[in-house]
Tab-separated table of C-alpha atoms in Angstrom:
chain	number	residue	atom	x	y	z
X	1	UNK	CA	-64.348	5.915	33.593
X	2	UNK	CA	-63.225	2.380	34.306
X	3	UNK	CA	-61.678	1.540	37.667
X	4	UNK	CA	-58.173	1.600	36.183
X	5	UNK	CA	-58.643	4.979	34.483
X	6	UNK	CA	-60.180	6.415	37.651
X	7	UNK	CA	-57.138	5.455	39.736
X	8	UNK	CA	-54.761	6.825	37.094
X	9	UNK	CA	-56.709	10.114	37.025
X	10	UNK	CA	-56.606	10.352	40.827
X	11	UNK	CA	-52.850	9.716	40.791
X	12	UNK	CA	-52.369	12.624	38.398
X	13	UNK	CA	-54.844	15.095	39.894
X	14	UNK	CA	-54.558	14.439	43.632
X	15	UNK	CA	-50.892	15.446	44.270
X	16	UNK	CA	-51.127	19.052	42.980
X	17	UNK	CA	-54.552	19.519	44.605
X	18	UNK	CA	-53.362	18.280	47.996
X	19	UNK	CA	-50.140	20.295	47.692
X	20	UNK	CA	-52.072	23.495	46.956
X	21	UNK	CA	-54.519	22.830	49.818
X	22	UNK	CA	-51.629	22.410	52.266
X	23	UNK	CA	-50.428	25.880	51.268
X	24	UNK	CA	-53.838	27.467	51.782
X	25	UNK	CA	-52.729	29.549	54.780
X	26	UNK	CA	-50.434	31.506	52.455
X	27	UNK	CA	-53.350	32.602	50.292
X	28	UNK	CA	-54.791	36.029	51.190
X	29	UNK	CA	-58.434	35.277	50.362
X	30	UNK	CA	-60.344	35.293	52.603
X	31	UNK	CA	-58.034	37.211	54.909
X	32	UNK	CA	-59.261	37.169	58.538
X	33	UNK	CA	-59.224	40.346	60.621
X	34	UNK	CA	-57.021	38.530	63.147
X	35	UNK	CA	-54.257	36.146	62.109
X	36	UNK	CA	-54.762	32.666	63.551
X	37	UNK	CA	-52.280	29.831	63.815
X	38	UNK	CA	-55.073	27.270	63.449
X	39	UNK	CA	-54.769	25.891	59.876
X	40	UNK	CA	-58.533	25.796	59.393
X	41	UNK	CA	-58.342	26.480	55.658
X	42	UNK	CA	-55.898	23.624	55.207
X	43	UNK	CA	-58.110	21.260	57.182
X	44	UNK	CA	-61.231	22.335	55.305
X	45	UNK	CA	-59.749	22.018	51.808
X	46	UNK	CA	-57.914	18.777	52.572
X	47	UNK	CA	-61.120	17.288	54.002
X	48	UNK	CA	-63.159	18.319	50.947
X	49	UNK	CA	-60.580	16.793	48.581
X	50	UNK	CA	-60.313	13.651	50.695
X	51	UNK	CA	-64.053	13.056	50.888
X	52	UNK	CA	-64.494	13.795	47.163
X	53	UNK	CA	-61.912	11.197	46.162
X	54	UNK	CA	-63.245	8.735	48.739
X	55	UNK	CA	-66.741	9.146	47.278
X	56	UNK	CA	-65.411	8.568	43.749
X	57	UNK	CA	-63.620	5.407	44.784
X	58	UNK	CA	-66.662	4.097	46.679
X	59	UNK	CA	-68.960	4.753	43.697
X	60	UNK	CA	-66.676	2.873	41.329
X	61	UNK	CA	-65.648	0.203	43.862
X	62	UNK	CA	-68.568	-0.604	46.208
X	63	UNK	CA	-66.582	-3.215	48.172
X	64	UNK	CA	-63.259	-1.922	49.514
X	65	UNK	CA	-60.626	-4.607	50.008
X	66	UNK	CA	-59.601	-4.396	53.680
X	67	UNK	CA	-57.479	-7.556	53.796
X	68	UNK	CA	-54.369	-5.529	54.628
X	69	UNK	CA	-56.097	-4.336	57.805
X	70	UNK	CA	-57.859	-7.600	58.687
X	71	UNK	CA	-54.619	-9.585	58.417
X	72	UNK	CA	-52.545	-7.236	60.562
X	73	UNK	CA	-53.219	-7.209	64.300
X	74	UNK	CA	-50.999	-4.181	64.845
X	75	UNK	CA	-53.060	-2.165	62.349
X	76	UNK	CA	-56.278	-3.361	63.934
X	77	UNK	CA	-55.005	-2.195	67.314
X	78	UNK	CA	-54.048	1.176	65.856
X	79	UNK	CA	-57.555	1.719	64.490
X	80	UNK	CA	-59.221	0.483	67.678
X	81	UNK	CA	-57.317	2.904	69.904
X	82	UNK	CA	-57.601	5.792	67.433
X	83	UNK	CA	-61.345	5.134	67.451
X	84	UNK	CA	-61.419	5.113	71.257
X	85	UNK	CA	-59.410	8.346	71.284
X	86	UNK	CA	-61.890	9.939	68.890
X	87	UNK	CA	-64.809	8.696	71.000
X	88	UNK	CA	-63.254	10.071	74.208
X	89	UNK	CA	-62.594	13.423	72.506
X	90	UNK	CA	-66.209	13.597	71.306
X	91	UNK	CA	-67.552	12.702	74.762
X	92	UNK	CA	-65.552	15.634	76.197
X	93	UNK	CA	-68.280	17.911	74.815
X	94	UNK	CA	-69.996	17.184	78.141
X	95	UNK	CA	-67.435	19.174	80.148
X	96	UNK	CA	-65.740	21.429	77.572
X	97	UNK	CA	-66.233	25.203	77.474
X	98	UNK	CA	-66.567	25.304	73.677
X	99	UNK	CA	-68.804	22.771	71.927
X	100	UNK	CA	-67.749	24.063	68.498
X	101	UNK	CA	-64.109	23.335	69.285
X	102	UNK	CA	-64.907	19.751	70.271
X	103	UNK	CA	-66.871	19.237	67.051
X	104	UNK	CA	-63.997	20.740	65.049
X	105	UNK	CA	-61.563	18.340	66.729
X	106	UNK	CA	-63.903	15.395	66.017
X	107	UNK	CA	-64.297	16.121	62.304
X	108	UNK	CA	-60.572	16.744	61.839
X	109	UNK	CA	-59.722	13.408	63.454
X	110	UNK	CA	-62.351	11.610	61.373
X	111	UNK	CA	-60.514	12.995	58.334
X	112	UNK	CA	-57.153	11.868	59.720
X	113	UNK	CA	-58.359	8.329	60.389
X	114	UNK	CA	-60.153	8.058	57.038
X	115	UNK	CA	-57.062	9.332	55.231
X	116	UNK	CA	-54.918	6.786	57.095
X	117	UNK	CA	-57.287	3.946	56.175
X	118	UNK	CA	-57.553	4.940	52.503
X	119	UNK	CA	-53.773	5.346	52.287
X	120	UNK	CA	-53.206	1.829	53.652
X	121	UNK	CA	-55.731	0.283	51.244
X	122	UNK	CA	-54.465	2.270	48.266
X	123	UNK	CA	-50.770	1.669	48.907
X	124	UNK	CA	-51.345	-2.015	49.589
X	125	UNK	CA	-53.199	-2.329	46.283
X	126	UNK	CA	-50.848	-0.269	44.122
X	127	UNK	CA	-47.578	-1.357	45.781
X	128	UNK	CA	-46.226	2.088	44.961
X	129	UNK	CA	-45.744	5.315	46.900
X	130	UNK	CA	-45.459	7.476	43.773
X	131	UNK	CA	-48.618	9.420	44.684
X	132	UNK	CA	-47.038	10.263	48.075
X	133	UNK	CA	-43.671	11.376	46.710
X	134	UNK	CA	-45.376	13.265	43.871
X	135	UNK	CA	-47.468	15.228	46.389
X	136	UNK	CA	-44.382	16.020	48.476
X	137	UNK	CA	-42.446	17.188	45.416
X	138	UNK	CA	-45.303	19.435	44.243
X	139	UNK	CA	-45.591	20.936	47.718
X	140	UNK	CA	-41.843	21.543	48.016
X	141	UNK	CA	-41.487	23.202	44.624
X	142	UNK	CA	-44.405	25.598	45.188
X	143	UNK	CA	-43.432	26.632	48.720
X	144	UNK	CA	-39.734	26.780	47.771
X	145	UNK	CA	-40.434	29.208	44.933
X	146	UNK	CA	-42.628	31.348	47.215
X	147	UNK	CA	-39.980	31.429	49.960
X	148	UNK	CA	-37.134	32.335	47.595
X	149	UNK	CA	-39.280	35.022	45.961
X	150	UNK	CA	-40.012	36.528	49.388
X	151	UNK	CA	-36.332	36.614	50.310
X	152	UNK	CA	-35.177	37.987	46.937
X	153	UNK	CA	-37.726	40.828	47.097
X	154	UNK	CA	-37.154	41.466	50.816
X	155	UNK	CA	-36.778	45.249	51.399
X	156	UNK	CA	-35.830	45.145	55.091
X	157	UNK	CA	-35.366	41.940	57.051
X	158	UNK	CA	-35.611	43.588	60.496
X	159	UNK	CA	-39.078	44.970	59.851
X	160	UNK	CA	-40.377	41.759	58.278
X	161	UNK	CA	-38.552	39.187	60.414
X	162	UNK	CA	-41.614	38.249	62.440
X	163	UNK	CA	-43.809	37.958	59.337
X	164	UNK	CA	-41.326	35.648	57.614
X	165	UNK	CA	-40.893	33.404	60.645
X	166	UNK	CA	-44.652	33.085	61.211
X	167	UNK	CA	-45.274	32.623	57.479
X	168	UNK	CA	-42.826	29.766	56.988
X	169	UNK	CA	-42.349	28.331	60.487
X	170	UNK	CA	-45.380	26.017	60.283
X	171	UNK	CA	-44.256	24.793	56.866
X	172	UNK	CA	-40.726	24.230	58.146
X	173	UNK	CA	-42.164	21.637	60.529
X	174	UNK	CA	-44.065	19.986	57.675
X	175	UNK	CA	-41.041	19.995	55.347
X	176	UNK	CA	-38.744	18.741	58.086
X	177	UNK	CA	-41.069	15.754	58.415
X	178	UNK	CA	-41.299	14.851	54.715
X	179	UNK	CA	-37.724	15.679	53.596
X	180	UNK	CA	-36.344	12.172	54.346
X	181	UNK	CA	-39.031	10.656	52.080
X	182	UNK	CA	-38.066	13.029	49.254
X	183	UNK	CA	-34.322	12.329	49.589
X	184	UNK	CA	-34.926	8.580	49.708
X	185	UNK	CA	-37.233	8.759	46.685
X	186	UNK	CA	-34.221	10.186	44.848
X	187	UNK	CA	-32.064	7.276	46.029
X	188	UNK	CA	-34.615	4.804	44.667
X	189	UNK	CA	-34.752	6.499	41.247
X	190	UNK	CA	-32.923	4.423	38.659
X	191	UNK	CA	-31.828	7.219	36.316
X	192	UNK	CA	-29.096	9.630	37.347
X	193	UNK	CA	-31.072	12.615	36.038
X	194	UNK	CA	-34.019	11.644	38.216
X	195	UNK	CA	-31.725	11.176	41.194
X	196	UNK	CA	-30.209	14.635	40.731
X	197	UNK	CA	-33.575	16.325	40.086
X	198	UNK	CA	-35.333	14.879	43.151
X	199	UNK	CA	-32.220	15.483	45.286
X	200	UNK	CA	-32.412	19.148	44.263
X	201	UNK	CA	-36.068	19.203	45.358
X	202	UNK	CA	-35.008	17.737	48.714
X	203	UNK	CA	-32.299	20.390	48.954
X	204	UNK	CA	-34.881	23.094	48.211
X	205	UNK	CA	-37.087	21.749	51.015
X	206	UNK	CA	-34.178	21.826	53.472
X	207	UNK	CA	-33.298	25.362	52.324
X	208	UNK	CA	-36.841	26.513	53.180
X	209	UNK	CA	-36.476	24.936	56.630
X	210	UNK	CA	-33.281	26.927	57.200
X	211	UNK	CA	-34.739	30.160	55.765
X	212	UNK	CA	-37.768	29.829	58.036
X	213	UNK	CA	-35.335	30.396	60.957
X	214	UNK	CA	-37.298	27.848	62.994
X	215	UNK	CA	-34.943	26.430	65.605
X	216	UNK	CA	-37.132	23.449	66.399
X	217	UNK	CA	-37.626	22.430	62.769
X	218	UNK	CA	-33.898	22.868	62.068
X	219	UNK	CA	-32.775	20.694	64.995
X	220	UNK	CA	-35.477	18.089	64.355
X	221	UNK	CA	-34.536	18.008	60.666
X	222	UNK	CA	-30.887	17.382	61.512
X	223	UNK	CA	-31.832	14.593	63.919
X	224	UNK	CA	-34.172	13.006	61.372
X	225	UNK	CA	-31.627	13.099	58.569
X	226	UNK	CA	-28.906	11.615	60.786
X	227	UNK	CA	-31.204	8.764	61.883
X	228	UNK	CA	-32.074	8.060	58.244
X	229	UNK	CA	-28.466	8.214	57.022
X	230	UNK	CA	-27.009	6.094	59.837
X	231	UNK	CA	-29.833	3.569	59.576
X	232	UNK	CA	-29.411	3.242	55.801
X	233	UNK	CA	-25.602	2.978	55.945
X	234	UNK	CA	-25.395	0.485	58.810
X	235	UNK	CA	-28.698	-1.386	58.808
X	236	UNK	CA	-29.908	-1.523	55.215
X	237	UNK	CA	-29.120	-3.037	51.825
X	238	UNK	CA	-25.618	-2.411	50.495
X	239	UNK	CA	-26.649	-1.497	46.957
X	240	UNK	CA	-28.103	1.793	48.227
X	241	UNK	CA	-25.066	2.920	50.222
X	242	UNK	CA	-23.316	4.789	47.407
X	243	UNK	CA	-26.254	7.057	46.684
X	244	UNK	CA	-27.022	7.469	50.393
X	245	UNK	CA	-23.451	8.689	50.931
X	246	UNK	CA	-23.786	11.135	48.013
X	247	UNK	CA	-27.091	12.411	49.427
X	248	UNK	CA	-25.631	12.765	52.917
X	249	UNK	CA	-22.618	14.679	51.554
X	250	UNK	CA	-24.876	17.037	49.569
X	251	UNK	CA	-27.105	17.638	52.614
X	252	UNK	CA	-24.108	18.279	54.888
X	253	UNK	CA	-22.509	20.702	52.400
X	254	UNK	CA	-25.776	22.624	51.925
X	255	UNK	CA	-26.326	22.863	55.689
X	256	UNK	CA	-22.834	24.129	56.508
X	257	UNK	CA	-22.685	26.473	53.501
X	258	UNK	CA	-26.038	28.175	54.229
X	259	UNK	CA	-25.346	28.548	57.960
X	260	UNK	CA	-21.854	30.012	57.438
X	261	UNK	CA	-22.867	32.239	54.508
X	262	UNK	CA	-25.873	33.767	56.277
X	263	UNK	CA	-24.012	34.142	59.570
X	264	UNK	CA	-20.962	35.914	58.096
X	265	UNK	CA	-22.066	37.590	54.854
X	266	UNK	CA	-25.775	38.367	55.107
X	267	UNK	CA	-27.988	40.772	57.090
X	268	UNK	CA	-30.294	37.788	57.565
X	269	UNK	CA	-29.059	35.716	60.549
X	270	UNK	CA	-28.526	31.982	60.265
X	271	UNK	CA	-30.647	29.553	62.255
X	272	UNK	CA	-27.577	28.706	64.339
X	273	UNK	CA	-27.375	32.394	65.336
X	274	UNK	CA	-30.836	32.080	66.894
X	275	UNK	CA	-29.867	28.851	68.638
X	276	UNK	CA	-26.719	30.390	70.178
X	277	UNK	CA	-28.504	33.656	71.031
X	278	UNK	CA	-26.309	35.795	68.756
X	279	UNK	CA	-29.347	36.946	66.745
X	280	UNK	CA	-31.852	37.093	69.616
X	281	UNK	CA	-30.287	37.783	72.982
X	282	UNK	CA	-33.723	38.050	74.639
X	283	UNK	CA	-34.673	34.511	73.564
X	284	UNK	CA	-38.268	35.713	73.753
X	285	UNK	CA	-39.724	33.019	71.486
X	286	UNK	CA	-37.941	30.258	73.404
X	287	UNK	CA	-39.018	31.656	76.759
X	288	UNK	CA	-42.586	31.980	75.477
X	289	UNK	CA	-42.583	28.287	74.670
X	290	UNK	CA	-41.171	27.385	78.079
X	291	UNK	CA	-43.873	29.465	79.726
X	292	UNK	CA	-46.582	27.870	77.568
X	293	UNK	CA	-45.346	24.395	78.557
X	294	UNK	CA	-45.501	25.329	82.251
X	295	UNK	CA	-49.060	26.610	81.934
X	296	UNK	CA	-49.951	23.464	79.963
X	297	UNK	CA	-48.608	21.356	82.808
X	298	UNK	CA	-50.705	23.394	85.231
X	299	UNK	CA	-53.771	22.786	83.047
X	300	UNK	CA	-53.065	19.052	83.086
X	301	UNK	CA	-52.474	18.910	86.842
X	302	UNK	CA	-55.793	20.664	87.472
X	303	UNK	CA	-57.700	18.345	85.112
X	304	UNK	CA	-55.460	15.306	84.951
X	305	UNK	CA	-58.116	12.628	84.385
X	306	UNK	CA	-60.404	14.105	81.709
X	307	UNK	CA	-58.771	17.398	80.633
X	308	UNK	CA	-60.548	20.598	79.656
X	309	UNK	CA	-62.110	19.226	76.457
X	310	UNK	CA	-60.940	18.507	72.917
X	311	UNK	CA	-59.501	21.539	71.107
X	312	UNK	CA	-60.293	23.706	74.159
X	313	UNK	CA	-56.674	24.517	74.984
X	314	UNK	CA	-56.873	28.135	73.806
X	315	UNK	CA	-60.242	28.678	75.487
X	316	UNK	CA	-58.920	27.417	78.831
X	317	UNK	CA	-55.421	28.889	78.706
X	318	UNK	CA	-56.097	32.121	80.611
X	319	UNK	CA	-57.689	30.301	83.545
X	320	UNK	CA	-54.682	27.971	83.769
X	321	UNK	CA	-52.359	30.962	83.425
X	322	UNK	CA	-54.036	32.705	86.335
X	323	UNK	CA	-53.803	29.569	88.450
X	324	UNK	CA	-50.122	29.176	87.557
X	325	UNK	CA	-49.447	32.827	88.463
X	326	UNK	CA	-51.012	32.357	91.877
X	327	UNK	CA	-49.035	29.183	92.433
X	328	UNK	CA	-45.693	30.601	91.241
X	329	UNK	CA	-45.829	34.397	91.778
X	330	UNK	CA	-42.064	34.834	91.392
X	331	UNK	CA	-41.751	33.075	88.027
X	332	UNK	CA	-40.653	35.788	85.572
X	333	UNK	CA	-41.692	33.775	82.507
X	334	UNK	CA	-45.204	35.018	83.268
X	335	UNK	CA	-44.204	38.298	81.647
X	336	UNK	CA	-43.685	36.702	78.218
X	337	UNK	CA	-46.483	36.680	75.682
X	338	UNK	CA	-48.860	38.916	77.618
X	339	UNK	CA	-50.105	40.426	74.357
X	340	UNK	CA	-50.574	37.080	72.589
X	341	UNK	CA	-53.719	35.016	72.209
X	342	UNK	CA	-52.340	31.573	72.949
X	343	UNK	CA	-53.942	28.898	70.784
X	344	UNK	CA	-51.638	25.906	71.215
X	345	UNK	CA	-49.001	24.486	73.524
X	346	UNK	CA	-46.142	24.137	70.985
X	347	UNK	CA	-45.954	20.605	72.383
X	348	UNK	CA	-48.454	18.032	71.149
X	349	UNK	CA	-48.288	15.518	74.054
X	350	UNK	CA	-48.725	18.331	76.592
X	351	UNK	CA	-51.625	19.785	74.637
X	352	UNK	CA	-53.381	16.415	74.384
X	353	UNK	CA	-52.778	15.850	78.114
X	354	UNK	CA	-54.252	19.261	78.941
X	355	UNK	CA	-57.274	18.847	76.661
X	356	UNK	CA	-58.111	15.169	77.201
X	357	UNK	CA	-56.273	14.263	80.395
X	358	UNK	CA	-54.327	11.106	81.138
X	359	UNK	CA	-56.974	8.947	79.449
X	360	UNK	CA	-56.748	10.823	76.153
X	361	UNK	CA	-52.946	10.867	76.227
X	362	UNK	CA	-52.802	7.094	76.790
X	363	UNK	CA	-55.332	6.355	74.034
X	364	UNK	CA	-53.329	8.435	71.540
X	365	UNK	CA	-49.951	7.042	72.666
X	366	UNK	CA	-50.861	3.372	72.277
X	367	UNK	CA	-51.172	3.478	68.431
X	368	UNK	CA	-47.660	4.950	68.214
X	369	UNK	CA	-46.417	2.281	70.597
X	370	UNK	CA	-48.003	-0.439	68.438
X	371	UNK	CA	-46.330	1.004	65.326
X	372	UNK	CA	-42.986	1.069	67.180
X	373	UNK	CA	-43.416	-2.585	68.234
X	374	UNK	CA	-44.283	-3.566	64.644
X	375	UNK	CA	-41.195	-1.717	63.369
X	376	UNK	CA	-38.925	-3.433	65.911
X	377	UNK	CA	-40.332	-6.856	65.041
X	378	UNK	CA	-39.822	-6.146	61.348
X	379	UNK	CA	-36.260	-5.052	62.125
X	380	UNK	CA	-35.415	-8.267	63.992
X	381	UNK	CA	-37.296	-10.521	61.557
X	382	UNK	CA	-35.212	-9.111	58.685
X	383	UNK	CA	-31.918	-9.839	60.483
X	384	UNK	CA	-31.494	-6.236	61.679
X	385	UNK	CA	-32.069	-4.770	58.223
X	386	UNK	CA	-34.748	-2.342	57.075
X	387	UNK	CA	-35.366	-0.845	53.645
X	388	UNK	CA	-34.003	2.698	53.130
X	389	UNK	CA	-37.534	4.023	52.604
X	390	UNK	CA	-38.644	2.579	55.946
X	391	UNK	CA	-35.676	4.299	57.592
X	392	UNK	CA	-36.839	7.540	55.951
X	393	UNK	CA	-40.345	6.978	57.367
X	394	UNK	CA	-38.892	6.376	60.842
């Protein structure tokens, strides 16, 4: 294939492949004897797809054009500090309990950084984000159909509540992150039919977030949509305001309708019922998170410079839990989650701080700070205006 045909083929094949790989934890084969929250199948499949496409591009295009990176100091800083973070994480093999976990963390972050680099080069060359929005739409449609099918065929919500929340909670976080991009892709579509179709996909994604009953994803999704809507209406181009208002009205109606309907007329509680405590008076999941954060803080305080090692949070949790118990014997949150194998902190900054100490947390925070500085400079340079899609990304 020529270079042009190769890129066109990748644009057509990559979105459904990536979408399916992101849903790999829903597939029963191979089914482990113990359910794990680590998305190892997702990481494995996504890495294989990523490296395969990278190899194809490198074979057809021996010299990759990196001008977009070389000409942008902020991007250079991002890659430098991501590289230092990766190096520090790899070095932690010297004091970590589990070498395999450190190697797993290293290879996953190599994939992340490579994906970030290829995305920048590709998007800079194509000047289009169609491959991104196409992937998001494929993902939303597949997971939306699965979620609705599960709810329609649900024999007894009480007995399957935990399964549903575990099954779709992780995807609620993912969908809550990409929903603004989907809604804004609809706003950018010139034809009304395209606008309505992609808006419906965005509505389906938000419906899955609400049906997952994840409180965190629901609240974060509301905050994200409000930031996007307010930013677009007040600090963006006027020609988009009509469609943004229509999208905001549709999102608000769907949110209120689903919450009221499930709260008053369905045996399945609404997400707001979990937030208020009406559906879960014990607040066990919330208290479990609070307890996990406290143990994570204890882990950080005991190893505040270097941490316990990359991806070693789960391995080191019991030791930190014991230390926390001895330090705070009267804290009743110790009783929560005694039967769980804790694999993560439910709080990424705390987990990074516990695993890689203050040094690792600083190295990972600086790239985000550089991106924030770049965004602010772009905002001021454009007379306090940003494109609607950039607001969606924020």
